[in-house]
Structure formats: C-alpha cells, structure tokens
C-alpha cells in the first residue's frame, strides 16, 4: 500500500550430507545456524552450520529448559555478601546474590544463567523470587535484633526494570513481607538505564519516592557515563572490582578512581568500593573515604544463616585487626 519496507535477511546454511542426511535434519541444522546468525551483532548476515555452534545452541536450549525446572523445584538459593559501613565500622548491609544448585551439574554461576533467563523472559519470575526472598530475610534479621540501619541490596536486571509494573511489584513485595522500604536497596547497571533514560529516571524517582535506595552498579568499567550520573537521581555508586584492581596496578587508573570517588561525593552520592580483596586495597579505598566496602577481605557471599551470625556477632570478623 505505497509504504516502503526496509527488511534484512538472516540466513542459516546447512550442507548435505555433512550437516544432515534427511530433509528434516538439514532443516534443523540450518535453523540452528540461523539462530546463531541472528545472535550475531547486526543480524543481516549468514552463518554456516558448525558442530561447535550447534553444541552451543543445544546447551543454551538445555539451560533454558533447566531454568524452568529450577524454578519449579526450588533449586535457587540466596546468598548474601556483607558490606562494611566505614563510618560506623560495622556491617549494616549485604548484597543478595542468587545461587543455583543444579542437581547434577553443581553450582551454576549467575553470570552463566542470568543472561539466558533474560533472553527467555524467565528473569522476571526469578527476579520476583529474589526480591521476595531478600525482603523476607531482611525482615527476619530485623526481628532477630540486627540494627535498624540494615539494608539489603538486590540486583535488578534490565528486563525486570523495563517491566511496566516494576515499581508496583516492589511495593507489593515490601507490603507482603512487611519490610519497610528504607531497608531495601535496588542495584541497577548502566545498560539498564541507557535504553530509555527518561523512563529510567522516572522509575528511579518513583522507587526513591517509595523510600527504596537506588544504586548504580559496576561503575568504572563499560560506559561509565557522566551523562547518567548527571541525569539520574541516585543514592549510591558502586565502583567495580576490575576498576579497583586496575587502580592498584597503575598510577593513571588510580588517579581516575580517586577522581570518581571525589566527584561522586561532590554530587552527594555514597560510594561503595566493590571487590576489596587485600589489606592494601582496603587501606587505599579507606583513604578515599568511601562509604562502604564489599569484598572477599570482609567476606565472600555466605548463606542466610551464616550471614545472621555475621551481622549479630561483629567479633566474627576480625580482619581489620591486623
Ligand atoms: P555483581 O552484581 O557485580 O555482584 C558481585 C559479584 O562479585 C558476585 O559474583 C560476588 O560474589 C563477586 N565478588 C564479590 N566480592 C569479590 C571479591 O572481593 N573478589 C572477587 N573476585 N569477586 C567478588 P556472583 O555472585 O557470581 O554474581 C555475578 C553477577 O551475577 C552479579 O554481579 C550480578 O550481575 C549477577 N547476579 C547475581 N545475583 C543476581 C540476582 O539475584 N539477580 C540478578 N538480576 N543478577 C544477579
Ligand atoms: Ca550487584
Ligand atoms: Ca557489581
């Protein structure tokens, strides 16, 4: 009807007889190759079938199926990594980190399954579970006598954040678990906000209006855009572990790290130094007056019961003594 359409093509190629001896298996192979071609940047290209690629596609599909089962069979568990509040020299918070205990494959890293869960949309369901579990746990900790300044941080994926009712979901979960919003922190990344900066700003403002703390995660790698920092009303800036290790390695990165901490302070952001593994790193970030410190030096992520001990018995951490 007089409209111009601009279309692109993605082609998967399979060759007889190596890639399949029957029409059915040839088509399957070409589909698999096409799926891979679509996953490549830019699309609009072609891809020959290869056994290696096929294995990847099959693995991916297998993982998708297994995530479904994992949800049904409750194979997910929440771990918590304590954060040291430098001002009060006490542990007032923790980051909730999901763990998948696969019945045969053992522990599967979130770095491996979160991207698959995002692609299939399953992350929305998983994300709700994460929020609910962390909120319940925080409530329990408060009831057990953990100081009232407790704050549990939960990672929110870009797909969840973009859901129409995201803030509503958060509010509902807070209500359902009886946790006050000030005990919850939400961690998002730059990739989450960059899709639609204006919309992101609204969601962040909404969350903060509800009383939830908002942190920008993994800063110092990737884009590290000042544009986002200028436009979004954030509470916390989390500096990435890789950024810290680079800062320890060379003078120029060290200057950048210190500069970003100073700049964040100027715009009233709290800074969390992530991935503090050594006393040298600790001394360094401490000298920059960061607000909170997180990393293996203080504690690895631990299960809920160990975290309870950690929070209730400060003497269980003695690393700062040396
Ligand atoms: P992240 O949000 O940057 O989380 C920090 C990661 O660094 C965690 O890995 C933690 O175990 C690790 N880490 C903490 N301190 C140190 C340290 O001192 N040294 C080293 N080498 N590593 C340290 P983990 O638990 O494997 O999580 C990986 C990523 O998966 C997270 O990165 C986050 O992006 C994602 N993720 C984890 N849990 C969730 C979740 O519940 N929801 C969503 N959407 N994503 C999650
Ligand atoms: Ca995080
Ligand atoms: Ca991080």
mmCIF file of C-alpha atoms and ligand atoms in Angstrom:
data_model
loop_
_atom_site.group_PDB
_atom_site.id
_atom_site.type_symbol
_atom_site.label_atom_id
_atom_site.label_comp_id
_atom_site.label_asym_id
_atom_site.label_seq_id
_atom_site.Cartn_x
_atom_site.Cartn_y
_atom_site.Cartn_z
ATOM 1 C CA UNK A 1 0.000 0.000 0.000
ATOM 2 C CA UNK A 2 2.593 2.549 -1.065
ATOM 3 C CA UNK A 3 4.747 2.014 2.002
ATOM 4 C CA UNK A 4 8.424 1.260 1.691
ATOM 5 C CA UNK A 5 9.632 -1.507 3.906
ATOM 6 C CA UNK A 6 13.295 -1.996 4.773
ATOM 7 C CA UNK A 7 13.998 -5.556 5.620
ATOM 8 C CA UNK A 8 17.098 -7.523 6.427
ATOM 9 C CA UNK A 9 17.806 -11.185 5.940
ATOM 10 C CA UNK A 10 19.393 -13.722 8.212
ATOM 11 C CA UNK A 11 20.413 -16.965 6.585
ATOM 12 C CA UNK A 12 21.432 -20.239 8.139
ATOM 13 C CA UNK A 13 23.171 -22.627 5.768
ATOM 14 C CA UNK A 14 23.388 -26.410 6.107
ATOM 15 C CA UNK A 15 25.098 -28.687 3.585
ATOM 16 C CA UNK A 16 24.199 -32.206 2.542
ATOM 17 C CA UNK A 17 25.378 -34.720 3.595
ATOM 18 C CA UNK A 18 27.686 -33.480 6.370
ATOM 19 C CA UNK A 19 25.143 -31.394 8.240
ATOM 20 C CA UNK A 20 22.221 -33.772 7.770
ATOM 21 C CA UNK A 21 21.222 -36.683 5.589
ATOM 22 C CA UNK A 22 17.475 -36.176 5.630
ATOM 23 C CA UNK A 23 15.451 -33.063 4.735
ATOM 24 C CA UNK A 24 14.349 -32.846 8.351
ATOM 25 C CA UNK A 25 17.840 -32.925 9.834
ATOM 26 C CA UNK A 26 19.123 -30.496 7.180
ATOM 27 C CA UNK A 27 16.401 -28.017 8.054
ATOM 28 C CA UNK A 28 17.123 -28.447 11.748
ATOM 29 C CA UNK A 29 20.798 -27.758 11.139
ATOM 30 C CA UNK A 30 20.063 -24.679 9.067
ATOM 31 C CA UNK A 31 17.732 -23.385 11.794
ATOM 32 C CA UNK A 32 20.426 -23.831 14.356
ATOM 33 C CA UNK A 33 22.860 -21.909 12.121
ATOM 34 C CA UNK A 34 20.266 -19.212 11.555
ATOM 35 C CA UNK A 35 19.659 -18.858 15.275
ATOM 36 C CA UNK A 36 23.349 -18.225 15.696
ATOM 37 C CA UNK A 37 23.414 -15.729 12.814
ATOM 38 C CA UNK A 38 20.602 -13.812 14.495
ATOM 39 C CA UNK A 39 22.531 -13.705 17.723
ATOM 40 C CA UNK A 40 25.487 -12.081 15.964
ATOM 41 C CA UNK A 41 25.737 -8.332 16.092
ATOM 42 C CA UNK A 42 23.880 -6.514 13.365
ATOM 43 C CA UNK A 43 21.891 -9.512 12.165
ATOM 44 C CA UNK A 44 21.533 -9.159 8.383
ATOM 45 C CA UNK A 45 24.137 -11.854 7.805
ATOM 46 C CA UNK A 46 24.577 -15.563 7.259
ATOM 47 C CA UNK A 47 26.132 -18.413 9.113
ATOM 48 C CA UNK A 48 27.148 -21.899 8.041
ATOM 49 C CA UNK A 49 26.203 -24.757 10.295
ATOM 50 C CA UNK A 50 29.004 -25.952 12.522
ATOM 51 C CA UNK A 51 29.044 -28.719 15.092
ATOM 52 C CA UNK A 52 30.578 -26.364 17.617
ATOM 53 C CA UNK A 53 27.876 -23.761 17.169
ATOM 54 C CA UNK A 54 25.235 -26.419 17.294
ATOM 55 C CA UNK A 55 26.546 -27.642 20.622
ATOM 56 C CA UNK A 56 26.328 -24.109 21.957
ATOM 57 C CA UNK A 57 22.762 -23.712 20.741
ATOM 58 C CA UNK A 58 21.774 -27.078 22.183
ATOM 59 C CA UNK A 59 23.473 -26.241 25.510
ATOM 60 C CA UNK A 60 21.621 -22.956 25.580
ATOM 61 C CA UNK A 61 18.294 -24.635 24.905
ATOM 62 C CA UNK A 62 19.041 -27.224 27.553
ATOM 63 C CA UNK A 63 19.823 -24.483 30.046
ATOM 64 C CA UNK A 64 16.545 -22.732 29.219
ATOM 65 C CA UNK A 65 14.637 -25.907 29.989
ATOM 66 C CA UNK A 66 16.579 -26.466 33.164
ATOM 67 C CA UNK A 67 15.861 -22.947 34.425
ATOM 68 C CA UNK A 68 12.167 -23.805 34.176
ATOM 69 C CA UNK A 69 12.694 -26.900 36.290
ATOM 70 C CA UNK A 70 14.911 -24.971 38.678
ATOM 71 C CA UNK A 71 12.085 -22.549 39.387
ATOM 72 C CA UNK A 72 9.584 -25.353 39.908
ATOM 73 C CA UNK A 73 11.896 -27.463 42.029
ATOM 74 C CA UNK A 74 13.251 -24.583 44.058
ATOM 75 C CA UNK A 75 16.869 -25.127 43.169
ATOM 76 C CA UNK A 76 17.655 -21.452 43.671
ATOM 77 C CA UNK A 77 19.096 -20.180 46.895
ATOM 78 C CA UNK A 78 20.030 -16.709 48.056
ATOM 79 C CA UNK A 79 23.469 -15.872 49.371
ATOM 80 C CA UNK A 80 24.466 -12.596 50.970
ATOM 81 C CA UNK A 81 27.711 -10.689 50.880
ATOM 82 C CA UNK A 82 28.149 -8.375 53.886
ATOM 83 C CA UNK A 83 29.216 -4.774 53.347
ATOM 84 C CA UNK A 84 31.238 -2.797 55.852
ATOM 85 C CA UNK A 85 29.991 0.657 56.698
ATOM 86 C CA UNK A 86 33.212 2.572 57.089
ATOM 87 C CA UNK A 87 31.751 5.461 59.090
ATOM 88 C CA UNK A 88 30.471 3.281 61.906
ATOM 89 C CA UNK A 89 32.942 0.443 61.319
ATOM 90 C CA UNK A 90 30.090 -2.028 61.380
ATOM 91 C CA UNK A 91 28.265 -4.294 58.986
ATOM 92 C CA UNK A 92 24.937 -2.680 58.246
ATOM 93 C CA UNK A 93 24.100 -4.252 54.958
ATOM 94 C CA UNK A 94 24.603 -7.009 52.443
ATOM 95 C CA UNK A 95 24.114 -7.694 48.761
ATOM 96 C CA UNK A 96 21.793 -10.561 47.877
ATOM 97 C CA UNK A 97 23.328 -12.852 45.248
ATOM 98 C CA UNK A 98 21.440 -15.718 43.688
ATOM 99 C CA UNK A 99 22.882 -19.228 43.639
ATOM 100 C CA UNK A 100 21.733 -22.169 41.534
ATOM 101 C CA UNK A 101 22.470 -25.558 42.995
ATOM 102 C CA UNK A 102 21.932 -27.791 39.972
ATOM 103 C CA UNK A 103 21.193 -31.420 40.944
ATOM 104 C CA UNK A 104 23.833 -32.880 38.620
ATOM 105 C CA UNK A 105 25.961 -30.006 37.351
ATOM 106 C CA UNK A 106 26.665 -28.486 40.756
ATOM 107 C CA UNK A 107 26.768 -24.757 41.327
ATOM 108 C CA UNK A 108 25.972 -22.728 38.190
ATOM 109 C CA UNK A 109 27.178 -19.130 38.243
ATOM 110 C CA UNK A 110 24.623 -16.348 37.839
ATOM 111 C CA UNK A 111 26.927 -14.937 35.168
ATOM 112 C CA UNK A 112 26.066 -18.039 33.121
ATOM 113 C CA UNK A 113 22.332 -18.365 33.673
ATOM 114 C CA UNK A 114 21.092 -14.802 34.218
ATOM 115 C CA UNK A 115 21.728 -13.845 30.545
ATOM 116 C CA UNK A 116 19.764 -16.929 29.400
ATOM 117 C CA UNK A 117 16.965 -16.143 31.838
ATOM 118 C CA UNK A 118 16.912 -12.584 30.493
ATOM 119 C CA UNK A 119 16.642 -13.755 26.903
ATOM 120 C CA UNK A 120 13.713 -16.029 27.650
ATOM 121 C CA UNK A 121 11.939 -13.607 29.967
ATOM 122 C CA UNK A 122 12.195 -16.080 32.857
ATOM 123 C CA UNK A 123 14.221 -13.461 34.697
ATOM 124 C CA UNK A 124 11.019 -11.664 35.628
ATOM 125 C CA UNK A 125 9.844 -14.636 37.651
ATOM 126 C CA UNK A 126 13.313 -15.244 39.085
ATOM 127 C CA UNK A 127 13.684 -11.562 39.897
ATOM 128 C CA UNK A 128 10.470 -11.542 41.892
ATOM 129 C CA UNK A 129 11.662 -14.563 43.803
ATOM 130 C CA UNK A 130 14.973 -12.779 44.533
ATOM 131 C CA UNK A 131 13.236 -9.653 45.776
ATOM 132 C CA UNK A 132 10.784 -11.587 47.918
ATOM 133 C CA UNK A 133 13.479 -13.829 49.403
ATOM 134 C CA UNK A 134 15.795 -10.936 50.218
ATOM 135 C CA UNK A 135 12.979 -8.871 51.737
ATOM 136 C CA UNK A 136 11.803 -11.802 53.865
ATOM 137 C CA UNK A 137 15.354 -12.376 55.027
ATOM 138 C CA UNK A 138 15.856 -8.709 55.895
ATOM 139 C CA UNK A 139 12.641 -8.715 57.893
ATOM 140 C CA UNK A 140 13.767 -11.806 59.768
ATOM 141 C CA UNK A 141 17.145 -10.248 60.546
ATOM 142 C CA UNK A 142 15.495 -7.146 61.957
ATOM 143 C CA UNK A 143 13.270 -9.311 64.136
ATOM 144 C CA UNK A 144 16.356 -11.115 65.367
ATOM 145 C CA UNK A 145 17.859 -7.865 66.580
ATOM 146 C CA UNK A 146 20.068 -6.706 63.722
ATOM 147 C CA UNK A 147 20.448 -2.881 63.914
ATOM 148 C CA UNK A 148 17.687 -0.868 62.335
ATOM 149 C CA UNK A 149 20.045 0.681 59.796
ATOM 150 C CA UNK A 150 20.170 -2.686 57.986
ATOM 151 C CA UNK A 151 19.872 -2.501 54.215
ATOM 152 C CA UNK A 152 19.758 -5.413 51.811
ATOM 153 C CA UNK A 153 20.721 -4.761 48.188
ATOM 154 C CA UNK A 154 19.058 -6.713 45.397
ATOM 155 C CA UNK A 155 20.249 -6.879 41.783
ATOM 156 C CA UNK A 156 17.610 -5.985 39.258
ATOM 157 C CA UNK A 157 18.090 -6.967 35.643
ATOM 158 C CA UNK A 158 17.310 -4.632 32.752
ATOM 159 C CA UNK A 159 14.403 -6.837 31.675
ATOM 160 C CA UNK A 160 12.731 -6.635 35.093
ATOM 161 C CA UNK A 161 13.369 -2.907 35.337
ATOM 162 C CA UNK A 162 11.663 -2.366 31.991
ATOM 163 C CA UNK A 163 8.521 -4.241 33.066
ATOM 164 C CA UNK A 164 5.554 -1.915 33.136
ATOM 165 C CA UNK A 165 4.700 -2.666 36.746
ATOM 166 C CA UNK A 166 8.168 -2.915 38.198
ATOM 167 C CA UNK A 167 7.735 -0.320 40.951
ATOM 168 C CA UNK A 168 4.318 -1.701 41.782
ATOM 169 C CA UNK A 169 5.827 -5.176 42.123
ATOM 170 C CA UNK A 170 8.485 -3.850 44.501
ATOM 171 C CA UNK A 171 5.870 -2.071 46.608
ATOM 172 C CA UNK A 172 3.703 -5.192 46.709
ATOM 173 C CA UNK A 173 6.574 -7.393 47.795
ATOM 174 C CA UNK A 174 7.522 -4.923 50.532
ATOM 175 C CA UNK A 175 3.942 -4.931 51.756
ATOM 176 C CA UNK A 176 3.631 -8.695 51.584
ATOM 177 C CA UNK A 177 6.855 -9.279 53.526
ATOM 178 C CA UNK A 178 6.266 -6.423 55.943
ATOM 179 C CA UNK A 179 9.645 -4.852 55.237
ATOM 180 C CA UNK A 180 9.990 -1.105 55.306
ATOM 181 C CA UNK A 181 11.292 0.379 52.062
ATOM 182 C CA UNK A 182 14.315 2.003 53.695
ATOM 183 C CA UNK A 183 15.750 -1.455 54.328
ATOM 184 C CA UNK A 184 15.802 -2.221 50.613
ATOM 185 C CA UNK A 185 18.362 -1.143 48.056
ATOM 186 C CA UNK A 186 17.980 -1.838 44.366
ATOM 187 C CA UNK A 187 21.087 -2.247 42.185
ATOM 188 C CA UNK A 188 20.859 -1.415 38.518
ATOM 189 C CA UNK A 189 23.561 -1.018 35.881
ATOM 190 C CA UNK A 190 24.191 1.485 33.148
ATOM 191 C CA UNK A 191 22.941 -0.904 30.477
ATOM 192 C CA UNK A 192 19.663 -0.997 32.369
ATOM 193 C CA UNK A 193 19.137 2.751 32.265
ATOM 194 C CA UNK A 194 20.520 3.525 28.835
ATOM 195 C CA UNK A 195 17.674 2.001 26.815
ATOM 196 C CA UNK A 196 15.391 4.829 27.791
ATOM 197 C CA UNK A 197 16.996 7.424 30.013
ATOM 198 C CA UNK A 198 13.867 9.496 30.610
ATOM 199 C CA UNK A 199 11.777 6.496 31.521
ATOM 200 C CA UNK A 200 14.574 5.198 33.754
ATOM 201 C CA UNK A 201 14.725 8.481 35.568
ATOM 202 C CA UNK A 202 11.018 8.250 36.285
ATOM 203 C CA UNK A 203 11.294 4.713 37.625
ATOM 204 C CA UNK A 204 14.252 5.652 39.827
ATOM 205 C CA UNK A 205 12.433 8.694 41.182
ATOM 206 C CA UNK A 206 9.408 6.528 41.836
ATOM 207 C CA UNK A 207 11.430 3.957 43.747
ATOM 208 C CA UNK A 208 13.102 6.658 45.813
ATOM 209 C CA UNK A 209 9.757 8.284 46.476
ATOM 210 C CA UNK A 210 8.657 4.957 47.926
ATOM 211 C CA UNK A 211 11.706 5.032 50.178
ATOM 212 C CA UNK A 212 13.847 2.493 48.337
ATOM 213 C CA UNK A 213 17.566 3.241 47.921
ATOM 214 C CA UNK A 214 18.883 3.098 44.352
ATOM 215 C CA UNK A 215 22.449 2.142 43.457
ATOM 216 C CA UNK A 216 24.263 2.217 40.137
ATOM 217 C CA UNK A 217 26.316 -0.978 39.959
ATOM 218 C CA UNK A 218 29.589 -1.867 38.200
ATOM 219 C CA UNK A 219 30.696 1.712 37.590
ATOM 220 C CA UNK A 220 34.207 2.239 36.251
ATOM 221 C CA UNK A 221 34.049 -0.377 33.526
ATOM 222 C CA UNK A 222 31.903 -0.243 30.427
ATOM 223 C CA UNK A 223 30.494 3.185 29.614
ATOM 224 C CA UNK A 224 30.946 4.941 32.961
ATOM 225 C CA UNK A 225 28.986 7.810 31.537
ATOM 226 C CA UNK A 226 28.812 11.138 33.332
ATOM 227 C CA UNK A 227 25.631 11.747 31.424
ATOM 228 C CA UNK A 228 23.800 9.150 33.526
ATOM 229 C CA UNK A 229 25.239 10.462 36.750
ATOM 230 C CA UNK A 230 24.105 13.944 35.854
ATOM 231 C CA UNK A 231 20.608 12.998 34.797
ATOM 232 C CA UNK A 232 19.608 10.351 37.319
ATOM 233 C CA UNK A 233 18.836 10.881 40.985
ATOM 234 C CA UNK A 234 20.798 8.053 42.507
ATOM 235 C CA UNK A 235 21.784 7.315 46.099
ATOM 236 C CA UNK A 236 24.759 5.033 45.693
ATOM 237 C CA UNK A 237 27.569 4.487 43.200
ATOM 238 C CA UNK A 238 29.215 1.075 43.277
ATOM 239 C CA UNK A 239 32.695 1.035 41.828
ATOM 240 C CA UNK A 240 33.531 -2.171 40.026
ATOM 241 C CA UNK A 241 36.101 -4.676 41.231
ATOM 242 C CA UNK A 242 38.045 -4.517 37.946
ATOM 243 C CA UNK A 243 38.316 -0.756 38.266
ATOM 244 C CA UNK A 244 39.839 -1.175 41.722
ATOM 245 C CA UNK A 245 42.345 -3.785 40.625
ATOM 246 C CA UNK A 246 43.361 -1.551 37.722
ATOM 247 C CA UNK A 247 43.744 1.334 40.138
ATOM 248 C CA UNK A 248 46.082 -0.764 42.224
ATOM 249 C CA UNK A 249 48.077 -1.620 39.110
ATOM 250 C CA UNK A 250 48.790 1.763 37.601
ATOM 251 C CA UNK A 251 49.010 5.404 38.542
ATOM 252 C CA UNK A 252 46.693 6.708 35.864
ATOM 253 C CA UNK A 253 43.814 4.400 36.839
ATOM 254 C CA UNK A 254 44.478 5.218 40.474
ATOM 255 C CA UNK A 255 44.019 8.916 39.734
ATOM 256 C CA UNK A 256 40.795 8.149 37.868
ATOM 257 C CA UNK A 257 39.458 6.003 40.707
ATOM 258 C CA UNK A 258 40.204 8.690 43.277
ATOM 259 C CA UNK A 259 38.735 11.333 40.973
ATOM 260 C CA UNK A 260 35.487 9.467 40.529
ATOM 261 C CA UNK A 261 35.148 8.940 44.283
ATOM 262 C CA UNK A 262 35.708 12.673 44.847
ATOM 263 C CA UNK A 263 33.258 13.598 42.121
ATOM 264 C CA UNK A 264 30.611 11.225 43.474
ATOM 265 C CA UNK A 265 30.998 12.794 46.900
ATOM 266 C CA UNK A 266 30.534 16.237 45.369
ATOM 267 C CA UNK A 267 27.181 15.222 43.914
ATOM 268 C CA UNK A 268 26.203 13.626 47.247
ATOM 269 C CA UNK A 269 26.421 10.018 46.189
ATOM 270 C CA UNK A 270 27.520 7.343 48.614
ATOM 271 C CA UNK A 271 30.353 5.269 47.205
ATOM 272 C CA UNK A 272 30.703 1.532 47.652
ATOM 273 C CA UNK A 273 34.067 0.009 46.767
ATOM 274 C CA UNK A 274 33.459 -3.470 45.391
ATOM 275 C CA UNK A 275 35.881 -6.377 45.222
ATOM 276 C CA UNK A 276 38.192 -5.376 48.060
ATOM 277 C CA UNK A 277 40.367 -8.448 48.409
ATOM 278 C CA UNK A 278 43.532 -7.280 50.145
ATOM 279 C CA UNK A 279 44.502 -5.118 53.076
ATOM 280 C CA UNK A 280 46.358 -2.808 50.643
ATOM 281 C CA UNK A 281 43.170 -2.306 48.649
ATOM 282 C CA UNK A 282 41.257 -1.767 51.865
ATOM 283 C CA UNK A 283 43.715 0.889 53.060
ATOM 284 C CA UNK A 284 43.542 2.585 49.697
ATOM 285 C CA UNK A 285 39.752 2.850 49.413
ATOM 286 C CA UNK A 286 39.557 3.751 53.085
ATOM 287 C CA UNK A 287 41.911 6.678 52.471
ATOM 288 C CA UNK A 288 39.439 7.937 49.842
ATOM 289 C CA UNK A 289 36.636 7.969 52.403
ATOM 290 C CA UNK A 290 34.322 5.618 50.536
ATOM 291 C CA UNK A 291 31.124 4.913 52.494
ATOM 292 C CA UNK A 292 31.032 1.153 52.244
ATOM 293 C CA UNK A 293 33.412 -1.666 51.475
ATOM 294 C CA UNK A 294 32.476 -5.005 49.973
ATOM 295 C CA UNK A 295 34.749 -7.856 49.003
ATOM 296 C CA UNK A 296 36.407 -11.119 49.887
ATOM 297 C CA UNK A 297 38.568 -9.390 52.520
ATOM 298 C CA UNK A 298 35.490 -8.832 54.631
ATOM 299 C CA UNK A 299 33.557 -11.894 53.492
ATOM 300 C CA UNK A 300 32.632 -13.969 50.485
ATOM 301 C CA UNK A 301 28.915 -14.339 49.795
ATOM 302 C CA UNK A 302 27.506 -16.621 52.519
ATOM 303 C CA UNK A 303 24.184 -18.315 53.153
ATOM 304 C CA UNK A 304 21.422 -16.721 55.204
ATOM 305 C CA UNK A 305 22.225 -18.429 58.476
ATOM 306 C CA UNK A 306 25.908 -17.557 58.328
ATOM 307 C CA UNK A 307 25.031 -14.002 57.463
ATOM 308 C CA UNK A 308 22.802 -13.797 60.521
ATOM 309 C CA UNK A 309 25.755 -14.797 62.690
ATOM 310 C CA UNK A 310 27.930 -12.333 60.841
ATOM 311 C CA UNK A 311 25.539 -9.465 61.497
ATOM 312 C CA UNK A 312 24.723 -10.376 65.070
ATOM 313 C CA UNK A 313 28.250 -11.186 66.178
ATOM 314 C CA UNK A 314 30.599 -8.462 64.949
ATOM 315 C CA UNK A 315 33.536 -10.237 66.591
ATOM 316 C CA UNK A 316 33.181 -12.919 63.921
ATOM 317 C CA UNK A 317 35.029 -10.534 61.637
ATOM 318 C CA UNK A 318 38.496 -9.697 62.816
ATOM 319 C CA UNK A 319 40.291 -8.899 59.593
ATOM 320 C CA UNK A 320 40.603 -5.225 60.423
ATOM 321 C CA UNK A 321 42.656 -6.005 63.494
ATOM 322 C CA UNK A 322 45.834 -6.586 61.512
HETATM 323 P P1 LIG B 1 27.597 -8.145 40.747
HETATM 324 O O1 LIG B 1 26.258 -7.550 40.995
HETATM 325 O O2 LIG B 1 28.689 -7.199 40.353
HETATM 326 O O3 LIG B 1 27.984 -8.941 42.062
HETATM 327 C C1 LIG B 1 29.276 -9.002 42.583
HETATM 328 C C2 LIG B 1 29.964 -10.283 42.167
HETATM 329 O O4 LIG B 1 31.343 -10.191 42.535
HETATM 330 C C3 LIG B 1 29.417 -11.506 42.872
HETATM 331 O O5 LIG B 1 29.538 -12.591 41.965
HETATM 332 C C4 LIG B 1 30.388 -11.673 44.042
HETATM 333 O O6 LIG B 1 30.466 -12.986 44.516
HETATM 334 C C5 LIG B 1 31.682 -11.246 43.403
HETATM 335 N N1 LIG B 1 32.636 -10.698 44.383
HETATM 336 C C6 LIG B 1 32.353 -10.004 45.485
HETATM 337 N N2 LIG B 1 33.470 -9.635 46.131
HETATM 338 C C7 LIG B 1 34.506 -10.113 45.404
HETATM 339 C C8 LIG B 1 35.938 -10.059 45.561
HETATM 340 O O7 LIG B 1 36.475 -9.497 46.508
HETATM 341 N N3 LIG B 1 36.670 -10.666 44.592
HETATM 342 C C9 LIG B 1 36.099 -11.306 43.536
HETATM 343 N N4 LIG B 1 36.901 -11.869 42.641
HETATM 344 N N5 LIG B 1 34.759 -11.376 43.364
HETATM 345 C C10 LIG B 1 33.971 -10.792 44.286
HETATM 346 P P2 LIG B 1 28.345 -13.589 41.670
HETATM 347 O O8 LIG B 1 27.572 -13.854 42.927
HETATM 348 O O9 LIG B 1 28.911 -14.729 40.922
HETATM 349 O O10 LIG B 1 27.388 -12.752 40.728
HETATM 350 C C11 LIG B 1 27.787 -12.389 39.445
HETATM 351 C C12 LIG B 1 26.808 -11.444 38.813
HETATM 352 O O11 LIG B 1 25.547 -12.079 38.561
HETATM 353 C C13 LIG B 1 26.480 -10.250 39.704
HETATM 354 O O12 LIG B 1 27.487 -9.282 39.596
HETATM 355 C C14 LIG B 1 25.151 -9.813 39.115
HETATM 356 O O13 LIG B 1 25.344 -9.041 37.972
HETATM 357 C C15 LIG B 1 24.521 -11.130 38.720
HETATM 358 N N6 LIG B 1 23.573 -11.571 39.793
HETATM 359 C C16 LIG B 1 23.837 -12.214 40.942
HETATM 360 N N7 LIG B 1 22.706 -12.408 41.655
HETATM 361 C C17 LIG B 1 21.702 -11.839 40.943
HETATM 362 C C18 LIG B 1 20.288 -11.689 41.160
HETATM 363 O O14 LIG B 1 19.724 -12.088 42.183
HETATM 364 N N8 LIG B 1 19.584 -11.037 40.162
HETATM 365 C C19 LIG B 1 20.180 -10.535 39.045
HETATM 366 N N9 LIG B 1 19.427 -9.924 38.128
HETATM 367 N N10 LIG B 1 21.504 -10.653 38.827
HETATM 368 C C20 LIG B 1 22.258 -11.293 39.758
HETATM 369 CA CA1 LIG B 2 25.419 -6.028 42.173
HETATM 370 CA CA1 LIG B 3 28.918 -5.036 40.911
#
